[in-house]
PDB file of C-alpha atoms in Angstrom:
ATOM      1  CA  MET A1040      44.925  39.227  89.462  1.00 52.00           C
ATOM      2  CA  LYS A1041      47.192  37.483  91.685  1.00 49.00           C
ATOM      3  CA  LYS A1042      47.681  34.637  89.392  1.00 49.00           C
ATOM      4  CA  LEU A1043      48.019  36.877  86.311  1.00 46.00           C
ATOM      5  CA  LEU A1044      50.726  39.147  87.912  1.00 49.00           C
ATOM      6  CA  ALA A1045      52.631  36.135  89.005  1.00 50.00           C
ATOM      7  CA  SER A1046      52.532  34.588  85.555  1.00 48.00           C
ATOM      8  CA  LEU A1047      53.557  37.830  83.914  1.00 51.00           C
ATOM      9  CA  MET A1048      56.553  38.245  86.138  1.00 54.00           C
ATOM     10  CA  ALA A1049      57.770  34.624  85.466  1.00 50.00           C
ATOM     11  CA  LEU A1050      57.197  35.011  81.810  1.00 50.00           C
ATOM     12  CA  SER A1051      59.382  38.083  81.645  1.00 50.00           C
ATOM     13  CA  MET A1052      62.281  36.123  82.978  1.00 47.00           C
ATOM     14  CA  VAL A1053      61.560  33.057  80.814  1.00 44.00           C
ATOM     15  CA  PHE A1054      61.648  35.046  77.583  1.00 41.00           C
ATOM     16  CA  ALA A1055      64.704  37.025  78.634  1.00 43.00           C
ATOM     17  CA  VAL A1056      66.386  33.678  79.423  1.00 43.00           C
ATOM     18  CA  THR A1057      65.352  32.446  75.910  1.00 41.00           C
ATOM     19  CA  GLY A1058      67.117  35.364  74.277  1.00 42.00           C
ATOM     20  CA  CYS A1059      70.280  34.831  76.391  1.00 43.00           C
ATOM     21  CA  SER A1060      70.298  31.098  75.851  1.00 42.00           C
ATOM     22  CA  GLU A1061      70.128  31.446  72.080  1.00 49.00           C
ATOM     23  CA  SER A1062      72.869  33.924  72.170  1.00 44.00           C
ATOM     24  CA  SER A1063      74.995  31.690  74.267  1.00 42.00           C
ATOM     25  CA  ASP A1064      74.722  28.790  71.696  1.00 48.00           C
ATOM     26  CA  SER A1065      76.097  31.030  69.050  1.00 45.00           C
ATOM     27  CA  SER A1066      78.821  32.323  71.191  1.00 41.00           C
ATOM     28  CA  SER A1067      80.263  28.805  71.560  1.00 40.00           C
ATOM     29  CA  GLU A1068      80.769  28.782  67.967  1.00 44.00           C
ATOM     30  CA  SER A1069      82.677  32.108  67.490  1.00 39.00           C
ATOM     31  CA  LYS A1070      83.161  35.073  69.863  1.00 35.00           C
ATOM     32  CA  ALA A1071      82.882  37.453  66.793  1.00 36.00           C
ATOM     33  CA  GLU A1072      79.617  35.798  65.694  1.00 40.00           C
ATOM     34  CA  ALA A1073      78.219  35.904  69.525  1.00 35.00           C
ATOM     35  CA  LYS A1074      78.034  39.584  69.672  1.00 33.00           C
ATOM     36  CA  THR A1075      76.061  39.633  66.363  1.00 32.00           C
ATOM     37  CA  THR A1076      73.754  36.925  67.422  1.00 31.00           C
ATOM     38  CA  THR A1077      73.063  38.559  70.973  1.00 30.00           C
ATOM     39  CA  THR A1078      71.601  41.449  69.056  1.00 27.00           C
ATOM     40  CA  THR A1079      69.664  39.659  66.404  1.00 26.00           C
ATOM     41  CA  THR A1080      68.051  37.099  68.857  1.00 26.00           C
ATOM     42  CA  ALA A1081      66.693  39.701  71.182  1.00 28.00           C
ATOM     43  CA  ALA A1082      63.842  40.737  68.670  1.00 26.00           C
ATOM     44  CA  PRO A1083      62.334  37.131  68.366  1.00 28.00           C
ATOM     45  CA  ALA A1084      62.481  36.834  72.181  1.00 30.00           C
ATOM     46  CA  VAL A1085      60.660  40.201  72.657  1.00 28.00           C
ATOM     47  CA  GLU A1086      57.991  39.397  69.952  1.00 32.00           C
ATOM     48  CA  SER A1087      57.244  36.009  71.680  1.00 31.00           C
ATOM     49  CA  LYS A1088      56.819  37.777  74.971  1.00 32.00           C
ATOM     50  CA  ALA A1089      54.300  40.288  73.575  1.00 35.00           C
ATOM     51  CA  ASP A1090      52.384  37.627  71.742  1.00 39.00           C
ATOM     52  CA  THR A1091      52.220  35.186  74.845  1.00 36.00           C
ATOM     53  CA  THR A1092      51.028  37.847  77.299  1.00 37.00           C
ATOM     54  CA  THR A1093      47.448  37.647  75.874  1.00 35.00           C
ATOM     55  CA  THR A1094      47.313  33.799  76.230  1.00 35.00           C
ATOM     56  CA  THR A1095      48.724  33.071  79.674  1.00 33.00           C
ATOM     57  CA  ALA A1096      45.281  33.146  81.585  1.00 35.00           C
ATOM     58  CA  ALA A1097      44.553  29.491  81.208  1.00 34.00           C
ATOM     59  CA  PRO A1098      48.103  27.970  82.188  1.00 33.00           C
ATOM     60  CA  GLU A1099      48.422  29.992  85.156  1.00 35.00           C
ATOM     61  CA  GLU A1100      45.939  28.181  87.174  1.00 35.00           C
ATOM     62  CA  SER A1101      48.748  25.758  87.939  1.00 34.00           C
ATOM     63  CA  VAL A1102      50.662  28.456  89.741  1.00 34.00           C
ATOM     64  CA  ALA A1103      48.072  28.747  92.401  1.00 35.00           C
ATOM     65  CA  ASP A1104      47.727  25.043  92.844  1.00 38.00           C
ATOM     66  CA  THR A1105      51.453  24.148  93.720  1.00 39.00           C
ATOM     67  CA  THR A1106      51.650  26.075  97.165  1.00 41.00           C
ATOM     68  CA  THR A1107      54.146  24.081  99.312  1.00 39.00           C
ATOM     69  CA  SER A1108      54.759  24.472 103.051  1.00 38.00           C
ATOM     70  CA  ALA A1109      57.840  25.789 104.698  1.00 37.00           C
ATOM     71  CA  GLY A1110      58.923  22.206 105.626  1.00 39.00           C
ATOM     72  CA  ASP A1111      58.935  21.011 102.157  1.00 39.00           C
ATOM     73  CA  THR A1112      62.088  20.619 100.061  1.00 36.00           C
ATOM     74  CA  THR A1113      61.753  21.553  96.302  1.00 36.00           C
ATOM     75  CA  SER A1114      63.846  21.421  93.187  1.00 34.00           C
ATOM     76  CA  THR A1115      62.841  23.936  90.496  1.00 37.00           C
ATOM     77  CA  GLY A1116      64.491  25.661  87.500  1.00 40.00           C
ATOM     78  CA  ASP A1117      67.505  24.384  85.609  1.00 43.00           C
ATOM     79  CA  GLU A1118      70.380  26.227  87.420  1.00 42.00           C
ATOM     80  CA  ALA A1119      69.608  26.528  91.119  1.00 49.00           C
ATOM     81  CA  LYS A1120      68.373  23.391  92.815  1.00 65.00           C
ATOM     82  CA  GLY A1121      66.932  25.098  95.903  1.00 90.00           C
ATOM     83  CA  THR A1122      65.516  23.907  99.338  1.00 93.00           C
ATOM     84  CA  TYR A1123      63.116  25.879 101.495  1.00 94.00           C
ATOM     85  CA  GLU A1124      63.488  25.043 105.182  1.00 95.00           C
ATOM     86  CA  ASN A1125      62.977  27.104 108.490  1.00 96.00           C
ATOM     87  CA  ASN A1126      61.779  30.111 106.403  1.00 97.00           C
ATOM     88  CA  VAL A1127      65.108  30.142 104.380  1.00 97.00           C
ATOM     89  CA  TYR A1128      65.329  29.344 100.667  1.00 96.00           C
ATOM     90  CA  THR A1129      68.810  28.107  99.604  1.00 95.00           C
ATOM     91  CA  SER A1130      70.321  27.430  96.334  1.00 93.00           C
ATOM     92  CA  ASP A1131      73.957  26.803  95.014  1.00 89.00           C
ATOM     93  CA  LEU A1132      74.132  30.614  94.063  1.00 90.00           C
ATOM     94  CA  TYR A1133      72.234  32.482  96.722  1.00 94.00           C
ATOM     95  CA  SER A1134      69.985  32.331  99.799  1.00 96.00           C
ATOM     96  CA  PHE A1135      67.336  34.472 101.373  1.00 97.00           C
ATOM     97  CA  LYS A1136      64.890  34.484 104.171  1.00 98.00           C
ATOM     98  CA  ILE A1137      61.111  34.740 103.599  1.00 98.00           C
ATOM     99  CA  ASP A1138      58.422  34.112 106.307  1.00 97.00           C
ATOM    100  CA  SER A1139      56.221  31.155 105.357  1.00 96.00           C
ATOM    101  CA  LYS A1140      53.454  32.592 107.458  1.00 95.00           C
ATOM    102  CA  LYS A1141      53.296  35.611 105.057  1.00 96.00           C
ATOM    103  CA  TRP A1142      54.472  34.049 101.754  1.00 96.00           C
ATOM    104  CA  ALA A1143      53.453  30.910 100.007  1.00 95.00           C
ATOM    105  CA  MET A1144      55.961  29.254  97.713  1.00 94.00           C
ATOM    106  CA  GLN A1145      54.950  28.209  94.270  1.00 85.00           C
ATOM    107  CA  GLU A1146      56.501  26.319  91.405  1.00 73.00           C
ATOM    108  CA  SER A1147      56.541  27.989  88.073  1.00 76.00           C
ATOM    109  CA  ALA A1148      58.165  26.910  84.916  1.00 76.00           C
ATOM    110  CA  GLY A1149      61.297  28.862  83.868  1.00 77.00           C
ATOM    111  CA  VAL A1150      62.184  30.202  87.505  1.00 85.00           C
ATOM    112  CA  ASP A1151      63.986  28.843  90.448  1.00 90.00           C
ATOM    113  CA  VAL A1152      61.273  29.714  92.879  1.00 91.00           C
ATOM    114  CA  MET A1153      58.261  31.941  93.193  1.00 91.00           C
ATOM    115  CA  PHE A1154      56.449  33.342  96.234  1.00 94.00           C
ATOM    116  CA  THR A1155      53.145  34.988  96.399  1.00 93.00           C
ATOM    117  CA  TYR A1156      51.793  36.973  99.398  1.00 95.00           C
ATOM    118  CA  ALA A1157      49.512  34.858 101.564  1.00 94.00           C
ATOM    119  CA  ASP A1158      48.896  37.001 104.568  1.00 94.00           C
ATOM    120  CA  ALA A1159      46.225  39.304 102.884  1.00 92.00           C
ATOM    121  CA  GLY A1160      43.494  39.043 105.390  1.00 92.00           C
ATOM    122  CA  ASP A1161      40.439  41.021 104.025  1.00 92.00           C
ATOM    123  CA  ASP A1162      42.598  42.960 101.637  1.00 93.00           C
ATOM    124  CA  ALA A1163      42.438  40.953  98.391  1.00 90.00           C
ATOM    125  CA  GLU A1164      44.818  43.455  96.590  1.00 90.00           C
ATOM    126  CA  LEU A1165      47.741  42.150  98.736  1.00 93.00           C
ATOM    127  CA  GLU A1166      47.398  38.854  96.974  1.00 90.00           C
ATOM    128  CA  SER A1167      48.806  40.431  93.926  1.00 89.00           C
ATOM    129  CA  ALA A1168      52.345  40.608  95.352  1.00 93.00           C
ATOM    130  CA  SER A1169      54.852  38.076  94.106  1.00 92.00           C
ATOM    131  CA  ILE A1170      58.679  37.520  94.424  1.00 94.00           C
ATOM    132  CA  ASN A1171      60.479  35.262  92.096  1.00 91.00           C
ATOM    133  CA  VAL A1172      64.041  34.408  91.383  1.00 92.00           C
ATOM    134  CA  ILE A1173      65.885  32.949  88.418  1.00 88.00           C
ATOM    135  CA  SER A1174      69.554  32.178  87.952  1.00 88.00           C
ATOM    136  CA  MET A1175      71.933  30.914  85.349  1.00 83.00           C
ATOM    137  CA  SER A1176      75.414  29.456  85.565  1.00 81.00           C
ATOM    138  CA  ASN A1177      78.404  30.899  83.870  1.00 74.00           C
ATOM    139  CA  ASP A1178      78.862  27.751  81.807  1.00 75.00           C
ATOM    140  CA  LEU A1179      75.366  28.384  80.392  1.00 74.00           C
ATOM    141  CA  LEU A1180      75.882  32.158  79.775  1.00 75.00           C
ATOM    142  CA  ASN A1181      79.083  31.793  77.962  1.00 73.00           C
ATOM    143  CA  GLY A1182      80.160  35.352  78.608  1.00 74.00           C
ATOM    144  CA  LEU A1183      76.819  37.174  78.595  1.00 77.00           C
ATOM    145  CA  THR A1184      76.734  39.743  81.384  1.00 83.00           C
ATOM    146  CA  ALA A1185      74.222  41.219  83.823  1.00 86.00           C
ATOM    147  CA  SER A1186      74.235  44.273  81.556  1.00 89.00           C
ATOM    148  CA  ASP A1187      73.124  42.142  78.338  1.00 86.00           C
ATOM    149  CA  TYR A1188      70.510  40.625  80.554  1.00 86.00           C
ATOM    150  CA  ALA A1189      69.193  43.985  81.743  1.00 89.00           C
ATOM    151  CA  ASP A1190      69.138  45.154  78.130  1.00 89.00           C
ATOM    152  CA  GLN A1191      66.869  42.156  77.241  1.00 84.00           C
ATOM    153  CA  ILE A1192      64.483  42.849  80.010  1.00 86.00           C
ATOM    154  CA  LYS A1193      64.150  46.559  78.971  1.00 89.00           C
ATOM    155  CA  GLN A1194      63.612  45.595  75.310  1.00 87.00           C
ATOM    156  CA  THR A1195      60.898  43.057  76.406  1.00 85.00           C
ATOM    157  CA  TYR A1196      58.851  45.434  78.387  1.00 86.00           C
ATOM    158  CA  ASN A1197      59.276  48.438  76.101  1.00 86.00           C
ATOM    159  CA  SER A1198      57.835  46.259  73.293  1.00 85.00           C
ATOM    160  CA  MET A1199      54.671  45.499  75.223  1.00 84.00           C
ATOM    161  CA  ASP A1200      51.628  47.834  74.975  1.00 85.00           C
ATOM    162  CA  GLY A1201      50.904  49.671  78.258  1.00 87.00           C
ATOM    163  CA  TYR A1202      54.201  48.921  79.799  1.00 88.00           C
ATOM    164  CA  THR A1203      56.907  51.412  80.404  1.00 92.00           C
ATOM    165  CA  VAL A1204      60.384  51.129  81.959  1.00 94.00           C
ATOM    166  CA  THR A1205      60.560  53.805  84.689  1.00 95.00           C
ATOM    167  CA  ASN A1206      63.830  53.463  86.181  1.00 93.00           C
ATOM    168  CA  ASP A1207      67.066  51.972  84.714  1.00 94.00           C
ATOM    169  CA  LYS A1208      70.316  52.377  86.775  1.00 95.00           C
ATOM    170  CA  GLU A1209      73.430  50.658  88.045  1.00 95.00           C
ATOM    171  CA  ASP A1210      73.511  49.996  91.867  1.00 95.00           C
ATOM    172  CA  LYS A1211      74.670  47.676  94.477  1.00 94.00           C
ATOM    173  CA  PHE A1212      72.799  44.662  95.742  1.00 95.00           C
ATOM    174  CA  ALA A1213      73.921  42.114  98.479  1.00 94.00           C
ATOM    175  CA  GLY A1214      77.434  43.654  98.117  1.00 92.00           C
ATOM    176  CA  LYS A1215      77.612  43.078  94.335  1.00 92.00           C
ATOM    177  CA  ASP A1216      77.222  45.258  91.365  1.00 93.00           C
ATOM    178  CA  ALA A1217      73.684  45.213  90.031  1.00 95.00           C
ATOM    179  CA  TYR A1218      71.377  46.552  87.426  1.00 95.00           C
ATOM    180  CA  ILE A1219      67.884  47.862  88.660  1.00 95.00           C
ATOM    181  CA  VAL A1220      65.047  47.883  86.065  1.00 94.00           C
ATOM    182  CA  ASP A1221      61.606  49.092  87.264  1.00 94.00           C
ATOM    183  CA  VAL A1222      58.435  48.833  85.158  1.00 92.00           C
ATOM    184  CA  THR A1223      54.850  50.101  85.241  1.00 92.00           C
ATOM    185  CA  GLY A1224      52.086  48.556  83.411  1.00 88.00           C
ATOM    186  CA  GLU A1225      48.415  47.682  83.386  1.00 85.00           C
ATOM    187  CA  ILE A1226      46.501  44.415  83.890  1.00 79.00           C
ATOM    188  CA  GLY A1227      42.948  45.151  83.163  1.00 79.00           C
ATOM    189  CA  SER A1228      42.023  48.159  85.145  1.00 82.00           C
ATOM    190  CA  GLN A1229      44.830  47.688  87.693  1.00 84.00           C
ATOM    191  CA  LYS A1230      48.058  49.615  87.466  1.00 91.00           C
ATOM    192  CA  VAL A1231      51.011  47.278  88.465  1.00 90.00           C
ATOM    193  CA  LEU A1232      54.585  47.971  89.473  1.00 92.00           C
ATOM    194  CA  LEU A1233      57.363  45.381  88.726  1.00 91.00           C
ATOM    195  CA  ASN A1234      61.021  45.632  89.697  1.00 93.00           C
ATOM    196  CA  GLN A1235      64.072  43.654  88.511  1.00 92.00           C
ATOM    197  CA  ILE A1236      67.505  43.297  90.260  1.00 95.00           C
ATOM    198  CA  ILE A1237      69.980  41.730  88.007  1.00 93.00           C
ATOM    199  CA  THR A1238      73.244  40.915  89.437  1.00 92.00           C
ATOM    200  CA  SER A1239      76.139  38.417  88.796  1.00 86.00           C
ATOM    201  CA  ASP A1240      79.208  36.856  90.729  1.00 77.00           C
ATOM    202  CA  ASN A1241      81.940  35.126  88.929  1.00 77.00           C
ATOM    203  CA  GLY A1242      79.740  35.096  85.807  1.00 76.00           C
ATOM    204  CA  ASN A1243      76.807  33.446  87.441  1.00 85.00           C
ATOM    205  CA  LEU A1244      73.568  35.438  86.872  1.00 89.00           C
ATOM    206  CA  VAL A1245      70.885  36.049  89.441  1.00 92.00           C
ATOM    207  CA  VAL A1246      67.709  37.856  88.728  1.00 91.00           C
ATOM    208  CA  ILE A1247      65.111  38.883  91.368  1.00 94.00           C
ATOM    209  CA  THR A1248      61.787  40.035  90.270  1.00 92.00           C
ATOM    210  CA  TYR A1249      59.109  41.551  92.623  1.00 94.00           C
ATOM    211  CA  GLY A1250      55.994  43.508  92.374  1.00 93.00           C
ATOM    212  CA  ALA A1251      52.304  44.000  92.987  1.00 93.00           C
ATOM    213  CA  SER A1252      49.366  46.250  92.050  1.00 92.00           C
ATOM    214  CA  GLU A1253      50.170  49.872  92.857  1.00 93.00           C
ATOM    215  CA  ASN A1254      47.987  50.109  95.946  1.00 92.00           C
ATOM    216  CA  ALA A1255      49.292  46.769  97.288  1.00 94.00           C
ATOM    217  CA  TYR A1256      52.877  47.648  96.492  1.00 95.00           C
ATOM    218  CA  SER A1257      52.811  50.810  98.722  1.00 94.00           C
ATOM    219  CA  LYS A1258      51.299  48.730 101.559  1.00 96.00           C
ATOM    220  CA  LEU A1259      53.988  45.972 101.204  1.00 96.00           C
ATOM    221  CA  SER A1260      57.121  48.065 100.604  1.00 96.00           C
ATOM    222  CA  ASP A1261      58.501  47.019 104.093  1.00 96.00           C
ATOM    223  CA  GLU A1262      57.768  43.383 103.386  1.00 97.00           C
ATOM    224  CA  PHE A1263      59.622  43.476 100.035  1.00 97.00           C
ATOM    225  CA  LYS A1264      62.706  45.128 101.643  1.00 97.00           C
ATOM    226  CA  THR A1265      62.685  42.687 104.423  1.00 97.00           C
ATOM    227  CA  VAL A1266      63.172  39.821 101.923  1.00 98.00           C
ATOM    228  CA  LEU A1267      65.585  41.599  99.735  1.00 97.00           C
ATOM    229  CA  ASP A1268      67.643  42.761 102.650  1.00 97.00           C
ATOM    230  CA  SER A1269      68.137  39.108 103.599  1.00 98.00           C
ATOM    231  CA  PHE A1270      69.704  37.919 100.349  1.00 97.00           C
ATOM    232  CA  GLU A1271      73.108  36.655 100.335  1.00 95.00           C
ATOM    233  CA  LEU A1272      74.925  35.690  97.045  1.00 90.00           C
ATOM    234  CA  LYS A1273      77.522  33.032  97.162  1.00 82.00           C
TER     235      LYS A1273
END
């Protein structure tokens, strides 16, 4: 459950980025064509997400095997080359605090960084909790906005059997305008809750995804809030 949820969260980001990246390539050819391409590329990305969800069980084993300690320095993702030291993860675009005694850092393809909950004790459900972050620079986005990305996320989840976007609103996060997308779904017999915070600053995009099984989510709401409240966007 823990590894499957973490992989799903990472994949939702990867396929949304795929749609945005393809649109960005087209926008460099012509601004008029870019708007058309953004619309037409969304469907292939969504279809790929739905197809891939059923085949992620085997690759996800690598997520669990790449736990690193708080003293390690890591470089993940294409845009934000981050470091994790003294319970602070820092990249060129953002930083946040996360307690290494409670959260284990993972490496996962397509995201800057991922953390899974490690202080579960005898409550195995808590191990389903994950937080990941992905970012893209303004140069790569070529004008695509946080709103465009939020639409891509919504299309992706709405295309998946058993998943529903339950909340979609504009808000503030770390002092910046943000889009909030909340999702419920099922993994096996478990109901899961996923949340995306999508924000941008000077054109740079930062997306935070966090979630857990329904029971674990309610138990860890304060833990999620502590991490989210520590975010600083540069």
